[in-house]
PDB file of C-alpha atoms in Angstrom:
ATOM      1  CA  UNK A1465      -3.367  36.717  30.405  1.00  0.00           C
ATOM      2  CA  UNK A1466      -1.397  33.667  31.322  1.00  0.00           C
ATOM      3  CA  UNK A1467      -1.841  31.641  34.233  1.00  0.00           C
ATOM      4  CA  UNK A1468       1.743  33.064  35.488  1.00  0.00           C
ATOM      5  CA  UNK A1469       0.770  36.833  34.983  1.00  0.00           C
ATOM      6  CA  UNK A1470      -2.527  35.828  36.590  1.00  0.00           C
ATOM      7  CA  UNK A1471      -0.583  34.722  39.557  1.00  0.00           C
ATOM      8  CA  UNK A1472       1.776  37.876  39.611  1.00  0.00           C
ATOM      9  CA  UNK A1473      -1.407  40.014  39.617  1.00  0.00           C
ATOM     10  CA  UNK A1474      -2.603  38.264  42.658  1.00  0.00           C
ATOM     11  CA  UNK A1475       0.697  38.504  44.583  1.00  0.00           C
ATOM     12  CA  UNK A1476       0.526  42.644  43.705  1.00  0.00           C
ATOM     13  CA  UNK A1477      -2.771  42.750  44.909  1.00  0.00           C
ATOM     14  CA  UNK A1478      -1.524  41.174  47.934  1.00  0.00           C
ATOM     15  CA  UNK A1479       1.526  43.027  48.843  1.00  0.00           C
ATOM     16  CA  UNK A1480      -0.681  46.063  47.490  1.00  0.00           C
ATOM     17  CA  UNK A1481      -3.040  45.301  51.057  1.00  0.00           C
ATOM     18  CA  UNK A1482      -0.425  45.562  52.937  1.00  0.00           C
ATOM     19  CA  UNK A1483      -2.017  42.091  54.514  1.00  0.00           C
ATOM     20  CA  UNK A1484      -0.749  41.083  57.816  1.00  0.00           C
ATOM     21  CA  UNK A1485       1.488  37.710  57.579  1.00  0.00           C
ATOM     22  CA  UNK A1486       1.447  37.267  60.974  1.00  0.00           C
ATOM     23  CA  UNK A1487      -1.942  37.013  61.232  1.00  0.00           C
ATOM     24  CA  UNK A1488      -3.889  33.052  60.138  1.00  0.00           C
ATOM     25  CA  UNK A1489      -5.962  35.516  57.463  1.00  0.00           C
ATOM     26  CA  UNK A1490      -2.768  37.108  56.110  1.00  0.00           C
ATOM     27  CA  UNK A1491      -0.758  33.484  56.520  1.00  0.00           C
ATOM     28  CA  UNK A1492      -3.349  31.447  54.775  1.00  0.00           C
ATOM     29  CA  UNK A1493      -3.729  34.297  52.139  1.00  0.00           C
ATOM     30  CA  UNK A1494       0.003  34.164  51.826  1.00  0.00           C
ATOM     31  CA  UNK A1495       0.048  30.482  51.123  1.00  0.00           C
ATOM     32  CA  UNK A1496      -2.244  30.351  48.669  1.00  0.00           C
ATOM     33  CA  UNK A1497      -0.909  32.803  46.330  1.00  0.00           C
ATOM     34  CA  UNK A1498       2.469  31.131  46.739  1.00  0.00           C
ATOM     35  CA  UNK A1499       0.941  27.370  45.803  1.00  0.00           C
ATOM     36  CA  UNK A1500      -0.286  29.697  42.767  1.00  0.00           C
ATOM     37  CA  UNK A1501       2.327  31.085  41.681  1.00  0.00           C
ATOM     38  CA  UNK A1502       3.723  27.451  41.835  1.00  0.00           C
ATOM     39  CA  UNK A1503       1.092  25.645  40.144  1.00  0.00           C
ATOM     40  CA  UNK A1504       1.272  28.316  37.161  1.00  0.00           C
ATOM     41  CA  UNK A1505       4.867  27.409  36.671  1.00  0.00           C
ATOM     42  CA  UNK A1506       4.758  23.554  36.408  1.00  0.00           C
ATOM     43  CA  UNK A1507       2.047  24.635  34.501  1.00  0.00           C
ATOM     44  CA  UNK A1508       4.057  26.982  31.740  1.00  0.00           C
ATOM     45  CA  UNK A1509       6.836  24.118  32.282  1.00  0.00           C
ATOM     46  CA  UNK A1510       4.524  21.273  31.264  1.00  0.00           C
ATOM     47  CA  UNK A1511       3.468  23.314  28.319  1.00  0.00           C
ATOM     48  CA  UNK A1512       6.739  23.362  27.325  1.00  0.00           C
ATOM     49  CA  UNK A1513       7.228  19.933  27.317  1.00  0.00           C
ATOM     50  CA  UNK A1514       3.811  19.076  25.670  1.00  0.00           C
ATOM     51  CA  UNK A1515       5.231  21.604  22.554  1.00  0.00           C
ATOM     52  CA  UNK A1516       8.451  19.750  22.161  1.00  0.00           C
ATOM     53  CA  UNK A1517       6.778  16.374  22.604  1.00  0.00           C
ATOM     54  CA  UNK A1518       4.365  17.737  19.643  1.00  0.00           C
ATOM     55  CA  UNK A1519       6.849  19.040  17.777  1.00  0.00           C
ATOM     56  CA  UNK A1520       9.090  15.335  18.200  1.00  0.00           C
ATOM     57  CA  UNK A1521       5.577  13.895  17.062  1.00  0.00           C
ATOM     58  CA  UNK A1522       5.135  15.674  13.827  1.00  0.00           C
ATOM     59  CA  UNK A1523       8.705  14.771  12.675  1.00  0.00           C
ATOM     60  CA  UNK A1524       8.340  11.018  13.332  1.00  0.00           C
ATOM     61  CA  UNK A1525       5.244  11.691  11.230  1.00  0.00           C
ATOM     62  CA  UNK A1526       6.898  13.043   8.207  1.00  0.00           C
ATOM     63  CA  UNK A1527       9.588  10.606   8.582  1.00  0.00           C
ATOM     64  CA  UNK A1528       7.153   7.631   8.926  1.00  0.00           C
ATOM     65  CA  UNK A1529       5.262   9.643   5.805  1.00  0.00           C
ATOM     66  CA  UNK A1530       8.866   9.314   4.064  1.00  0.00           C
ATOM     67  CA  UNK A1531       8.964   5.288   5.260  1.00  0.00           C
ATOM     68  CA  UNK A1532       5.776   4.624   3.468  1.00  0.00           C
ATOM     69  CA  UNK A1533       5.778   6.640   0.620  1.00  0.00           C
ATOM     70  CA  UNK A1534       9.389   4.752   0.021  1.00  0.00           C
ATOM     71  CA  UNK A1535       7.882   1.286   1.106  1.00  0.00           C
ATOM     72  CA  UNK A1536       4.568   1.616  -1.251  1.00  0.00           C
ATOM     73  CA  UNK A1537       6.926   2.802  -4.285  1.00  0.00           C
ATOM     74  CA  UNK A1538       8.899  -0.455  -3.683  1.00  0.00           C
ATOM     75  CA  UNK A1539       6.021  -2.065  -3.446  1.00  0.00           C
ATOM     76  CA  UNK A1540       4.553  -0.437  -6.902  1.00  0.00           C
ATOM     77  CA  UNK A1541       7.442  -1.350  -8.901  1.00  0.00           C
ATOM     78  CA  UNK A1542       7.375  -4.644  -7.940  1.00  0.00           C
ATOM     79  CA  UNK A1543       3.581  -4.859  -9.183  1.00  0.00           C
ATOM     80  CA  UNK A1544       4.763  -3.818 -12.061  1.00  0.00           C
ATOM     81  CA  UNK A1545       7.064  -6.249 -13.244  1.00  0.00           C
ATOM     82  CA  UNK A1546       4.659  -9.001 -12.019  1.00  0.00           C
ATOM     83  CA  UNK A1547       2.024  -7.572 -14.576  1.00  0.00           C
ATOM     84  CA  UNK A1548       2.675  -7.005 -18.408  1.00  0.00           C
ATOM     85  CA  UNK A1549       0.973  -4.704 -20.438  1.00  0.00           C
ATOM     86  CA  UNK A1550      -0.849  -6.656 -23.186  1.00  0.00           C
ATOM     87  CA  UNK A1551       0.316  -5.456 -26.747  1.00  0.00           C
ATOM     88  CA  UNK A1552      -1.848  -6.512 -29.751  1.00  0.00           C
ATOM     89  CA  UNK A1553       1.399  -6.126 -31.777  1.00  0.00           C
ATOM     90  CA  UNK A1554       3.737  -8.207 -30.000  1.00  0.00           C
ATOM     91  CA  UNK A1555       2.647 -11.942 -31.045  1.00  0.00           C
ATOM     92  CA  UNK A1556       6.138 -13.550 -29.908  1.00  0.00           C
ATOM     93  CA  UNK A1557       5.009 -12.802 -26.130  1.00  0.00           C
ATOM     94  CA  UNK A1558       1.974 -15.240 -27.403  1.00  0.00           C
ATOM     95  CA  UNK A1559       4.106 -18.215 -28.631  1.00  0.00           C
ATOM     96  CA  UNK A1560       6.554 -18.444 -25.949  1.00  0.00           C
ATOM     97  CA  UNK A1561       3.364 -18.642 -23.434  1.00  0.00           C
ATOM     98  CA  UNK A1562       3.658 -22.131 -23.487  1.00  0.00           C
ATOM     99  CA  UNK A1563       6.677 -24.286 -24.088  1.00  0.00           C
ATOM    100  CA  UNK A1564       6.023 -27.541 -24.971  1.00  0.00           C
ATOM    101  CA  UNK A1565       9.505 -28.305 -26.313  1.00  0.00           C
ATOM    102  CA  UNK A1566      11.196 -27.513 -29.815  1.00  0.00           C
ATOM    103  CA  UNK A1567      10.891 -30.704 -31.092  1.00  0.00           C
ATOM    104  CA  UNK A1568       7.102 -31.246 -30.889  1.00  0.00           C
ATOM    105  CA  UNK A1569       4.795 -28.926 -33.955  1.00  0.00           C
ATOM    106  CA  UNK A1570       1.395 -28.295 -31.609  1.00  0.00           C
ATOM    107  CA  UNK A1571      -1.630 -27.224 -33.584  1.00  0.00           C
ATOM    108  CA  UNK A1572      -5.213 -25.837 -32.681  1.00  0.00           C
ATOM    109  CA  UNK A1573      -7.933 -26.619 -33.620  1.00  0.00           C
ATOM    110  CA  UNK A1574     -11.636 -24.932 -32.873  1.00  0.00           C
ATOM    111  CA  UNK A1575     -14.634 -27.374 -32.565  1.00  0.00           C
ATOM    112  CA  UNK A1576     -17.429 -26.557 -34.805  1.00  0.00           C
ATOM    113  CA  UNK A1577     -20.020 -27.278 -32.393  1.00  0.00           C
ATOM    114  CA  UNK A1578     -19.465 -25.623 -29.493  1.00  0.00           C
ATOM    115  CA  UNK A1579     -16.567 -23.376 -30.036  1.00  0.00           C
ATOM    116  CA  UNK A1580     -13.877 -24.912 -28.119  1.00  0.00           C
ATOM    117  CA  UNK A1581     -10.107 -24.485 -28.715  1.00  0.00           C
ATOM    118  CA  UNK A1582      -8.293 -27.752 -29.056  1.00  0.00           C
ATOM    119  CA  UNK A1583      -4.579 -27.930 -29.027  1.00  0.00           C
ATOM    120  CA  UNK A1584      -3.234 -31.167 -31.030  1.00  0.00           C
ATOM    121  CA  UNK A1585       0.279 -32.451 -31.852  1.00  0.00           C
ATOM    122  CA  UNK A1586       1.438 -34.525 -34.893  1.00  0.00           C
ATOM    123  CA  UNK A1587       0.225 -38.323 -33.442  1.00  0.00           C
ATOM    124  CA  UNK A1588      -3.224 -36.934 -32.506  1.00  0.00           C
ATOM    125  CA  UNK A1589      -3.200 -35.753 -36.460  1.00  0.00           C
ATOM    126  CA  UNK A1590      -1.521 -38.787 -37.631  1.00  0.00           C
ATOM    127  CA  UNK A1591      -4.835 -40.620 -36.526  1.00  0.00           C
ATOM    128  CA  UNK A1592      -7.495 -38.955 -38.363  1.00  0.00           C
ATOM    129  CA  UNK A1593      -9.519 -38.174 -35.377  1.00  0.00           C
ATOM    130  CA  UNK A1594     -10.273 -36.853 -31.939  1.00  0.00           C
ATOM    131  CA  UNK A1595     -13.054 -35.964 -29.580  1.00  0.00           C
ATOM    132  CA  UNK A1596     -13.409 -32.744 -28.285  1.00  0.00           C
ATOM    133  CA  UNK A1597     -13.489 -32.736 -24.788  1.00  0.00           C
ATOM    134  CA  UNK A1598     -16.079 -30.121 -24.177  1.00  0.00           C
ATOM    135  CA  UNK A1599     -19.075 -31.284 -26.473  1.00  0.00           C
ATOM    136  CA  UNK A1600     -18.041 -35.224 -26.622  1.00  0.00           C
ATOM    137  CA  UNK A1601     -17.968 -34.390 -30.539  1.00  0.00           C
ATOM    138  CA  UNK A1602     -15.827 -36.337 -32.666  1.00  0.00           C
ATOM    139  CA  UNK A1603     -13.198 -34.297 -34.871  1.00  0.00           C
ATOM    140  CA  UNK A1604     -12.385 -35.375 -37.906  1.00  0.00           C
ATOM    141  CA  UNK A1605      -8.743 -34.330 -39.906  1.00  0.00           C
ATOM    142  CA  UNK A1606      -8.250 -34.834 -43.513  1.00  0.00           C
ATOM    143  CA  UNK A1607      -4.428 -34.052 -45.111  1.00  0.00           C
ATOM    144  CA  UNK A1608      -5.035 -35.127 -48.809  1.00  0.00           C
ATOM    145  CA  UNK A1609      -4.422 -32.267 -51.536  1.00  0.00           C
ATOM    146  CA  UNK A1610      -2.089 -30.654 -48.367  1.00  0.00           C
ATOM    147  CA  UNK A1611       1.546 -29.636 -49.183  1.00  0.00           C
ATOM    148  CA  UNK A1612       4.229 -30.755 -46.806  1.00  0.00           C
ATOM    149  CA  UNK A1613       5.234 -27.223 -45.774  1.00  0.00           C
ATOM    150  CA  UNK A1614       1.554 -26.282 -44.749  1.00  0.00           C
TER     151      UNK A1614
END
């Protein structure tokens, strides 16, 4: 039973004694099934109001829902292009990492000792030599019996 069928009922029951109004009993009776009656409406109409309100609510929800789901795919797609997949296949991807220039033949070299990876251009081979910069050891380069094309 609502709160307004509640108050009904007790407005019945009250005609139904055939109460004296007239009377402070009957008058004060009278009054409070009437402030009753009214609190059971602003009641029912603030229930009303707390429905729609909810029901406002849950579509801002989805459409926030929408917002984010839009925003975060955005967002995904532009991880994506910031990362490439790594393909074992694909060498070019590997020499165009660096560009140091067409002009300029780079080589590398790994030091014996401790493993390093050296990257050298013609001078450095011209002389002979180099230290490697990890171990301190000195790198030695020998061209003799070497065609030009190697």
């Amino acid at each position: 039973m609502t709160l307004s069928e509640k108050s009904a009922y007790l407005k019945g029951l009250m005609d139904g004694l055939k109460l004296d109004t007239e009377k402070n009993e009957g008058k004060m009776i009278a009054a409070i099934v009437d402030m009753l009656s009214d609190v059971a409406n602003t009641i029912a109409d603030l229930e009303d109001v707390v429905d729609t309100v909810s029901d406002e609510l849950d579509c801002i929800e989805e459409d926030l829902d929408n917002i984010d789901e839009y925003l975060m795919d955005d967002y995904d797609d532009e991880d994506d292009d910031d990362y490439e997949e790594y393909d074992e296949n694909d060498d070019e991807d590997e020499d165009d990492e660096y560009d140091f220039g067409d002009d300029e033949t780079l080589y590398e070299v790994k030091c014996p000792t401790c493993g390093e990876v050296i990257t050298l251009d013609e001078e450095m081979l011209d002389e002979g030599s180099t230290v490697c910069p990890s171990c301190g050891e000195e790198l030695e380069f020998d061209f003799e019996g070497e065609d030009e094309e190697n």
